[in-house]
Coordinates of C-alpha atoms and ligand atoms in Angstrom, one line a residue:
M168 CA 259.9 -7.7 -333.2
I169 CA 258.3 -4.9 -332.4
T170 CA 260.4 -2.4 -334.6
T171 CA 259.0 -4.6 -336.8
T172 CA 255.9 -4.3 -336.1
I173 CA 256.5 -0.6 -336.4
S174 CA 258.0 -0.3 -338.8
S175 CA 255.5 -2.0 -341.3
F176 CA 253.0 0.6 -340.3
G177 CA 252.8 3.4 -342.6
I178 CA 251.5 6.8 -343.4
S179 CA 248.3 5.0 -344.9
D180 CA 247.6 2.7 -341.8
I181 CA 247.6 6.1 -339.9
I182 CA 245.3 8.1 -342.3
S183 CA 243.1 4.8 -342.1
L184 CA 242.9 4.6 -338.2
L185 CA 242.2 8.6 -338.4
I186 CA 239.3 8.0 -341.0
V187 CA 238.0 5.6 -338.7
F188 CA 238.0 7.7 -335.6
S189 CA 236.5 10.2 -337.7
I190 CA 233.6 8.6 -339.3
I191 CA 233.1 6.7 -335.0
Y192 CA 232.9 10.6 -334.0
V193 CA 230.9 12.0 -336.1
T194 CA 228.2 8.9 -336.0
R195 CA 228.1 9.3 -332.3
F196 CA 227.9 12.6 -332.0
Y197 CA 224.5 13.2 -334.5
Y198 CA 223.7 9.8 -333.1
H199 CA 223.7 12.1 -329.6
Y200 CA 222.3 14.8 -331.4
F201 CA 219.2 12.9 -333.4
T202 CA 217.8 11.0 -330.0
R203 CA 218.2 13.9 -327.7
H204 CA 215.2 14.4 -325.2
N205 CA 213.0 17.2 -326.6
P206 CA 214.6 18.4 -329.0
L207 CA 214.2 22.7 -329.9
P208 CA 214.8 24.3 -332.8
G209 CA 218.0 26.0 -333.3
P210 CA 221.3 26.3 -335.5
F211 CA 221.9 22.6 -337.4
P212 CA 226.1 22.2 -335.5
L213 CA 229.2 20.3 -336.7
P214 CA 231.1 18.2 -335.1
I215 CA 233.8 19.4 -332.3
V216 CA 232.8 23.3 -333.5
G217 CA 228.9 23.0 -332.4
S218 CA 226.9 25.5 -333.0
A219 CA 229.4 28.6 -333.1
Y220 CA 230.7 28.0 -336.7
Q221 CA 227.6 30.6 -337.3
Q222 CA 228.8 32.8 -335.0
I223 CA 231.4 34.2 -337.9
G224 CA 230.7 37.0 -338.1
Y225 CA 228.6 38.5 -335.7
G226 CA 229.0 39.7 -332.1
F227 CA 227.6 37.1 -329.2
N228 CA 224.8 39.0 -328.5
D229 CA 223.9 40.0 -332.0
W230 CA 224.4 36.5 -333.1
L231 CA 221.9 35.4 -330.3
L232 CA 219.4 37.9 -331.0
S233 CA 219.7 37.4 -335.0
L234 CA 218.7 32.8 -334.0
H235 CA 216.0 34.6 -331.7
K236 CA 214.5 36.1 -335.0
K237 CA 214.8 32.9 -337.0
Y238 CA 213.8 30.2 -334.5
G239 CA 211.4 32.0 -331.3
D240 CA 211.7 32.5 -328.0
M241 CA 213.1 28.7 -327.1
Y242 CA 215.7 27.6 -329.3
E243 CA 218.9 25.6 -328.7
I244 CA 222.7 25.9 -329.8
I245 CA 226.2 23.6 -328.9
L246 CA 228.4 25.5 -327.9
A247 CA 231.7 23.8 -326.4
G248 CA 230.2 20.5 -326.6
Q249 CA 227.3 21.4 -324.3
R250 CA 223.4 22.0 -324.9
L251 CA 222.3 25.1 -324.5
I252 CA 218.7 26.1 -324.2
V253 CA 218.3 29.9 -324.9
L254 CA 214.9 31.8 -323.4
C255 CA 214.2 34.9 -325.0
K256 CA 210.8 35.6 -323.3
P257 CA 210.1 37.1 -319.1
D258 CA 207.8 34.4 -318.6
L259 CA 209.8 31.3 -319.6
I260 CA 212.7 33.0 -317.6
E261 CA 210.5 33.6 -314.4
N262 CA 209.9 29.9 -313.4
M263 CA 213.6 29.3 -313.2
I264 CA 214.9 32.3 -310.9
L265 CA 212.1 31.4 -307.6
P266 CA 214.3 32.2 -304.5
S267 CA 213.9 28.3 -302.9
T268 CA 216.2 25.3 -302.6
K269 CA 213.1 23.2 -304.2
T270 CA 213.6 24.7 -307.3
K271 CA 215.0 22.3 -310.0
Y272 CA 217.2 24.9 -311.4
S273 CA 219.8 25.8 -308.3
I274 CA 222.9 25.2 -310.6
R275 CA 222.9 28.6 -312.2
Q276 CA 225.8 28.4 -314.3
P277 CA 227.8 24.4 -315.2
N278 CA 231.6 24.8 -314.2
T279 CA 232.9 24.0 -317.5
E280 CA 236.3 22.6 -318.1
G281 CA 237.2 25.9 -319.8
F282 CA 235.5 27.9 -317.4
V283 CA 238.4 26.1 -314.6
E284 CA 240.8 27.0 -317.1
Y285 CA 240.3 30.4 -317.1
G286 CA 240.6 30.7 -313.4
F287 CA 236.6 31.7 -312.2
A288 CA 235.4 28.7 -311.6
G289 CA 235.1 27.1 -307.9
V290 CA 236.3 30.1 -306.9
G291 CA 235.0 32.9 -305.2
I292 CA 230.4 32.8 -305.1
A293 CA 228.8 33.6 -308.8
F294 CA 230.3 30.6 -310.4
N295 CA 231.2 28.5 -307.3
N296 CA 228.6 25.2 -307.2
D297 CA 230.4 23.6 -304.2
H298 CA 227.6 24.6 -301.9
K299 CA 229.7 24.8 -298.9
S300 CA 232.7 26.7 -300.4
W301 CA 229.5 29.3 -301.8
K302 CA 227.9 29.6 -298.3
Y303 CA 231.5 30.4 -296.8
N304 CA 232.2 33.2 -299.3
R305 CA 228.9 34.0 -299.2
Q306 CA 229.0 34.9 -295.6
F307 CA 231.4 37.7 -296.1
F308 CA 230.4 39.1 -299.1
T309 CA 227.5 40.0 -297.5
Q310 CA 228.5 40.8 -294.4
A311 CA 231.6 43.5 -296.0
L312 CA 229.2 45.0 -298.5
S313 CA 226.5 45.4 -295.4
T314 CA 229.0 46.9 -292.7
S315 CA 228.0 50.8 -292.4
N316 CA 231.3 52.2 -292.2
L317 CA 231.8 50.7 -295.8
N318 CA 228.9 52.3 -297.3
Y319 CA 229.8 55.4 -296.1
Q320 CA 233.1 55.0 -297.2
A321 CA 231.8 54.2 -300.8
I322 CA 229.6 57.2 -300.6
E323 CA 232.5 59.8 -300.1
W324 CA 234.4 57.4 -303.0
T325 CA 231.8 57.6 -305.4
N326 CA 231.3 62.0 -304.5
E327 CA 235.1 61.8 -304.8
L328 CA 235.8 60.1 -308.2
W329 CA 232.3 61.4 -309.7
N330 CA 233.7 65.5 -308.9
E331 CA 237.4 63.7 -310.5
M332 CA 235.5 62.7 -313.6
E333 CA 233.3 65.8 -314.2
S334 CA 236.7 68.2 -313.8
Y335 CA 238.0 66.1 -316.3
W336 CA 235.2 66.5 -318.7
N337 CA 235.0 70.6 -318.1
N338 CA 238.8 70.2 -319.6
L339 CA 237.7 68.5 -322.0
G340 CA 235.5 71.4 -323.4
E341 CA 231.6 71.9 -324.4
D342 CA 233.2 70.5 -328.1
Y343 CA 234.2 67.2 -327.0
E344 CA 232.0 64.7 -328.0
L345 CA 231.5 62.4 -324.7
N346 CA 231.6 58.8 -324.8
L347 CA 229.5 57.6 -322.1
T348 CA 229.8 54.0 -322.1
K349 CA 234.0 54.1 -321.8
W350 CA 233.5 56.7 -319.3
M351 CA 231.3 54.5 -317.6
H352 CA 233.3 51.0 -317.4
R353 CA 235.9 53.5 -316.1
F354 CA 234.1 54.9 -313.6
T355 CA 232.6 50.9 -312.2
N356 CA 235.6 49.7 -312.6
E357 CA 237.9 52.7 -310.2
M358 CA 235.0 52.5 -307.9
I359 CA 234.5 48.7 -307.9
F360 CA 238.2 48.2 -307.2
R361 CA 238.8 50.4 -304.4
I362 CA 235.2 49.1 -302.4
S363 CA 236.2 45.6 -303.1
T364 CA 240.4 46.5 -302.4
G365 CA 240.4 49.8 -300.9
V366 CA 243.4 50.3 -303.4
K367 CA 242.5 53.8 -306.2
N368 CA 243.7 52.0 -309.5
D369 CA 243.3 55.8 -311.6
A370 CA 241.2 54.3 -314.6
I371 CA 239.4 57.3 -314.8
T372 CA 243.2 59.6 -314.9
C373 CA 244.2 57.1 -317.6
Y374 CA 241.7 57.5 -319.8
Y375 CA 241.9 61.4 -319.0
N376 CA 245.5 61.4 -319.9
M377 CA 245.4 58.9 -323.0
L378 CA 242.5 61.4 -324.5
I379 CA 244.3 64.4 -323.6
S380 CA 247.4 63.0 -325.1
S381 CA 246.0 62.0 -328.8
N382 CA 244.1 65.3 -328.9
N383 CA 247.6 67.1 -328.3
N384 CA 249.8 65.0 -330.0
K385 CA 252.2 65.3 -326.6
N386 CA 252.6 64.0 -323.3
L387 CA 251.8 66.4 -320.3
L388 CA 253.5 64.4 -317.6
N389 CA 256.4 64.1 -316.4
E390 CA 258.4 60.1 -316.1
K391 CA 257.4 59.1 -312.5
E392 CA 253.8 60.4 -312.9
N393 CA 254.0 58.1 -316.4
E394 CA 255.0 55.2 -315.2
K395 CA 251.8 55.0 -312.2
L396 CA 249.8 55.6 -314.9
K397 CA 251.5 52.5 -317.1
N398 CA 250.5 50.5 -313.9
S399 CA 247.4 51.6 -313.3
E400 CA 246.6 51.5 -317.6
N401 CA 248.0 47.8 -317.8
F402 CA 245.6 46.8 -314.8
V403 CA 242.4 48.1 -316.1
E404 CA 243.0 46.8 -319.5
S405 CA 244.1 43.3 -318.0
L406 CA 240.8 43.8 -316.7
E407 CA 238.8 44.8 -319.6
T408 CA 240.8 41.6 -321.9
Y409 CA 239.9 39.3 -319.3
M410 CA 236.1 40.0 -319.5
E411 CA 236.6 40.0 -323.0
G412 CA 238.1 36.6 -323.4
L413 CA 235.3 34.6 -321.1
I414 CA 233.5 34.2 -324.5
Y415 CA 236.5 31.9 -325.8
F416 CA 236.1 29.6 -322.5
Y417 CA 232.5 29.4 -323.1
T418 CA 232.5 29.0 -326.7
F419 CA 234.9 26.6 -327.6
N420 CA 235.7 23.6 -326.2
K421 CA 239.6 22.7 -325.0
F422 CA 240.2 21.0 -328.6
I423 CA 239.3 24.3 -330.3
R424 CA 241.2 26.2 -327.7
N425 CA 244.5 24.3 -328.3
N426 CA 244.6 23.6 -331.8
F427 CA 242.6 26.0 -334.4
P428 CA 244.7 28.5 -335.6
F429 CA 243.8 32.4 -334.4
I430 CA 242.0 30.8 -331.8
R431 CA 244.8 28.8 -330.3
G432 CA 246.9 32.0 -330.7
K433 CA 244.3 34.3 -329.2
V434 CA 243.8 31.6 -326.3
K435 CA 247.2 32.1 -325.3
K436 CA 247.3 35.3 -324.8
L437 CA 244.5 35.8 -323.1
L438 CA 246.0 32.8 -320.2
K439 CA 248.6 35.2 -320.3
N440 CA 246.7 38.1 -319.6
K441 CA 245.2 36.2 -316.6
D442 CA 248.3 35.3 -315.2
Y443 CA 249.2 38.4 -314.6
L444 CA 245.5 39.8 -313.2
F445 CA 245.6 37.5 -311.1
D446 CA 248.8 37.9 -309.7
R447 CA 248.6 41.2 -309.1
L448 CA 245.1 40.7 -307.1
Y449 CA 247.0 37.7 -305.0
N450 CA 249.8 40.8 -304.5
I451 CA 246.8 43.0 -303.4
V452 CA 245.8 40.6 -300.9
K453 CA 249.5 39.6 -299.7
E454 CA 250.3 43.2 -299.2
R455 CA 247.3 44.4 -297.1
R456 CA 247.6 41.2 -295.2
I457 CA 251.1 42.9 -293.9
E458 CA 249.6 46.1 -293.7
I459 CA 247.1 44.7 -291.3
E460 CA 249.8 42.7 -289.4
N461 CA 251.7 45.7 -289.0
T462 CA 249.1 48.0 -287.4
P463 CA 248.3 47.9 -283.4
L464 CA 244.8 46.7 -282.9
D465 CA 244.0 49.8 -281.1
Q466 CA 244.4 51.7 -284.6
P467 CA 241.1 51.5 -286.9
L468 CA 241.7 50.5 -290.2
R469 CA 240.5 51.3 -293.5
H470 CA 236.9 50.2 -295.0
D471 CA 236.9 48.4 -297.9
M472 CA 235.6 44.5 -298.4
L473 CA 239.6 43.4 -298.7
T474 CA 240.0 44.6 -295.5
S475 CA 236.6 43.3 -294.3
Y476 CA 238.2 39.9 -295.3
I477 CA 241.2 39.4 -294.3
T478 CA 240.2 40.3 -290.4
A479 CA 236.8 38.5 -290.5
N480 CA 236.9 35.7 -287.4
T481 CA 240.4 37.0 -286.0
P482 CA 240.6 39.7 -282.8
R483 CA 240.7 42.6 -285.2
D484 CA 237.1 41.0 -286.7
I485 CA 234.2 44.3 -286.2
N486 CA 231.1 42.5 -287.1
V487 CA 229.6 40.3 -284.2
V488 CA 229.1 36.8 -285.6
K489 CA 225.4 35.7 -285.3
Q490 CA 226.0 32.4 -287.2
A491 CA 226.5 29.1 -285.2
D492 CA 227.4 27.2 -288.0
A493 CA 231.2 26.2 -286.8
D494 CA 232.0 26.0 -290.8
L495 CA 231.3 29.8 -290.9
L496 CA 233.7 30.7 -288.1
R497 CA 237.3 30.2 -289.4
P498 CA 239.1 33.0 -291.1
M499 CA 239.7 33.0 -294.7
T500 CA 242.1 31.9 -297.4
D501 CA 244.1 33.9 -299.8
K502 CA 242.6 31.9 -301.9
E503 CA 238.6 32.3 -301.1
I504 CA 239.7 36.5 -300.8
F505 CA 241.3 36.3 -304.0
G506 CA 237.9 34.6 -305.5
N507 CA 235.9 37.0 -303.7
I508 CA 237.9 40.3 -305.0
L509 CA 237.4 38.5 -308.4
D510 CA 233.4 38.1 -308.4
A511 CA 233.2 41.5 -307.4
V512 CA 235.1 42.9 -309.7
L513 CA 233.8 41.0 -312.7
G514 CA 230.1 40.9 -311.5
G515 CA 230.3 44.9 -310.5
T516 CA 232.4 46.9 -313.5
D517 CA 229.8 46.1 -316.9
T518 CA 227.2 45.5 -314.9
A519 CA 226.8 48.5 -313.2
A520 CA 228.5 50.7 -316.5
N521 CA 225.8 49.6 -318.4
F522 CA 223.2 50.0 -315.6
I523 CA 224.1 53.7 -316.0
C524 CA 223.8 54.4 -319.4
F525 CA 220.2 52.4 -319.7
I526 CA 219.2 54.7 -317.1
I527 CA 220.4 57.7 -318.7
Y528 CA 219.1 55.9 -322.6
S529 CA 216.2 56.0 -320.8
L530 CA 215.5 59.1 -319.3
E531 CA 216.3 60.8 -322.6
H532 CA 213.4 58.6 -323.8
Y533 CA 211.1 59.4 -321.0
P534 CA 211.1 62.8 -320.4
E535 CA 207.9 63.0 -317.9
V536 CA 209.5 60.5 -315.5
K537 CA 213.2 62.4 -316.1
Q538 CA 211.6 65.6 -314.8
R539 CA 209.9 63.4 -311.9
L540 CA 213.6 62.4 -310.7
R541 CA 214.7 66.2 -311.2
Q542 CA 212.1 66.8 -308.7
E543 CA 212.7 64.6 -306.2
F544 CA 216.4 65.0 -306.7
D545 CA 215.9 69.1 -305.8
R546 CA 213.5 68.2 -302.9
V547 CA 215.8 66.1 -301.1
L548 CA 219.1 68.0 -302.1
E549 CA 217.0 71.4 -301.5
N550 CA 217.5 72.5 -305.0
D551 CA 221.9 72.5 -304.3
L552 CA 222.6 69.9 -306.9
T553 CA 226.3 70.6 -306.4
R554 CA 226.9 69.1 -303.3
P555 CA 227.9 65.8 -302.1
I556 CA 225.5 63.4 -301.8
T557 CA 225.0 61.7 -298.3
Y558 CA 224.1 58.5 -297.0
K559 CA 220.4 60.4 -295.7
D560 CA 219.9 61.2 -299.0
L561 CA 219.8 58.1 -300.2
D562 CA 217.5 56.8 -297.7
K563 CA 215.3 59.9 -298.4
L564 CA 215.2 59.0 -302.6
E565 CA 212.2 57.2 -303.3
Ligands
LIG265 C1 223.2 46.9 -311.6 C2 224.5 46.7 -311.1 C3 224.3 45.2 -311.3 C4 223.3 43.8 -311.9 C5 222.5 44.1 -313.1 C6 224.0 42.9 -311.3 C7 223.4 41.5 -312.1 C8 223.2 40.1 -311.1 C9 222.6 38.8 -311.8 C10 221.6 39.0 -312.6 C11 223.0 37.8 -311.0 C12 222.5 36.7 -310.9 C13 223.4 35.7 -311.6 C14 222.7 34.3 -311.5 O1 222.1 33.9 -310.5 O2 223.3 33.2 -312.2 C15 224.6 38.3 -310.0 C16 224.9 37.6 -309.1 C17 225.6 38.2 -308.4 N1 226.6 39.7 -308.3 FE1 225.6 41.0 -309.6 N2 225.2 42.6 -310.4 C18 224.4 43.9 -310.3 C19 225.8 44.7 -309.5 C20 227.0 43.5 -308.7 C21 228.2 44.8 -308.1 C22 228.2 45.8 -308.1 C23 228.5 42.9 -307.7 C24 230.0 43.5 -306.7 C25 229.7 44.1 -305.2 C26 228.1 42.3 -308.0 C27 228.5 40.9 -307.9 C28 227.7 39.9 -307.8 C29 228.1 38.5 -307.5 C30 229.4 38.2 -306.2 C31 226.9 37.6 -307.3 C32 226.6 36.0 -307.4 C33 225.8 35.7 -306.3 C34 225.4 34.7 -306.0 O3 226.0 33.8 -306.3 O4 225.4 34.4 -304.5 N3 226.8 42.6 -308.7 N4 224.1 40.4 -310.4

């Protein structure tokens, strides 16, 4: 009886069903679209893809800028099934970023299923909407960053790395046209990673070697050095790929990510890269835990955020915990530590690199400001711009 029913259900019935489902889906989609609250101007969305089809041929930011020109200071788009309002004027944004618990806009970024699949929503700080877990992670993030030993160490590492970078620039010669964006991304990548984990990942050396190898058409390193740098380069690239991939999980819903040609393949590669990156970060946490366990209590430990996380609320903790909140008194798990490290690396690399580039760009456009800055450096560093900057100098800089 059942067999008969199935066999009499032919291809044409499946097509009819698909057509009926599609009509229901499209009708529902446009019903919601046309009856939405407070409609704003914006590109007309299509079912499934929303506004994403309009982005084809643009970078994400250029696309938003072009929509700003067309639709004004406040417009809406639909990405991954979510309605997003884009604000392009500071005073429209100002009342959303009040540091108050009474604000209507407490959730800064919804945890979409895309972000969860890509592994950074729900862990760490920046994309953690679980208030209790956010507060816990945030407490140790702030504590690690405000430890004076870590700050001294960070300044020493910054001086050291900047000198290393400058020596490469000198080797490349005066004719070399420096791509500041690329160098600064490498610089902040290596700095943030070192501060977060204590591990040097050679992002700058890798970039320099790539440049000289392509200039001379030959590799000047031995096999062991090559292997080490290749390992570092894979890691740096996996981080860059991870950040570039965020937009796929922001823009496209699960259906598009899993089914659309080109996008599906790219998403598969991004998820493979994510697994590689996360494995490496977890391994760093595990290895450091073992190192700390094997270090006698009377021997001091290196100062980095990872060490601070692992030792928090253990007999090795160097911080006096003032918090009476019982929830904050337990040690951190590997997953919590991993989330905080991922946040620092994701939150601190592009932001800091762009920040340095913008400063340099602006200083070149405002020579009078550049001159004042130079005078201030001369005063604080007593006309010796070659000596390493100290913690005290930073305090004196206005
Ligand atoms: C000039 C460089 C930087 C800029 C312009 C910048 C910008 C921002 C902004 C605007 C936010 C708020 C985002 C929101 O509320 O949705 C934020 C949050 C955050 N940033 Fe940065 N950031 C910079 C450097 C860093 C660095 C170096 C780190 C890590 C060491 C970092 C880690 C974080 C974290 C963890 C959050 C989330 C804080 C929370 O939710 O409590 N940022 N950043």
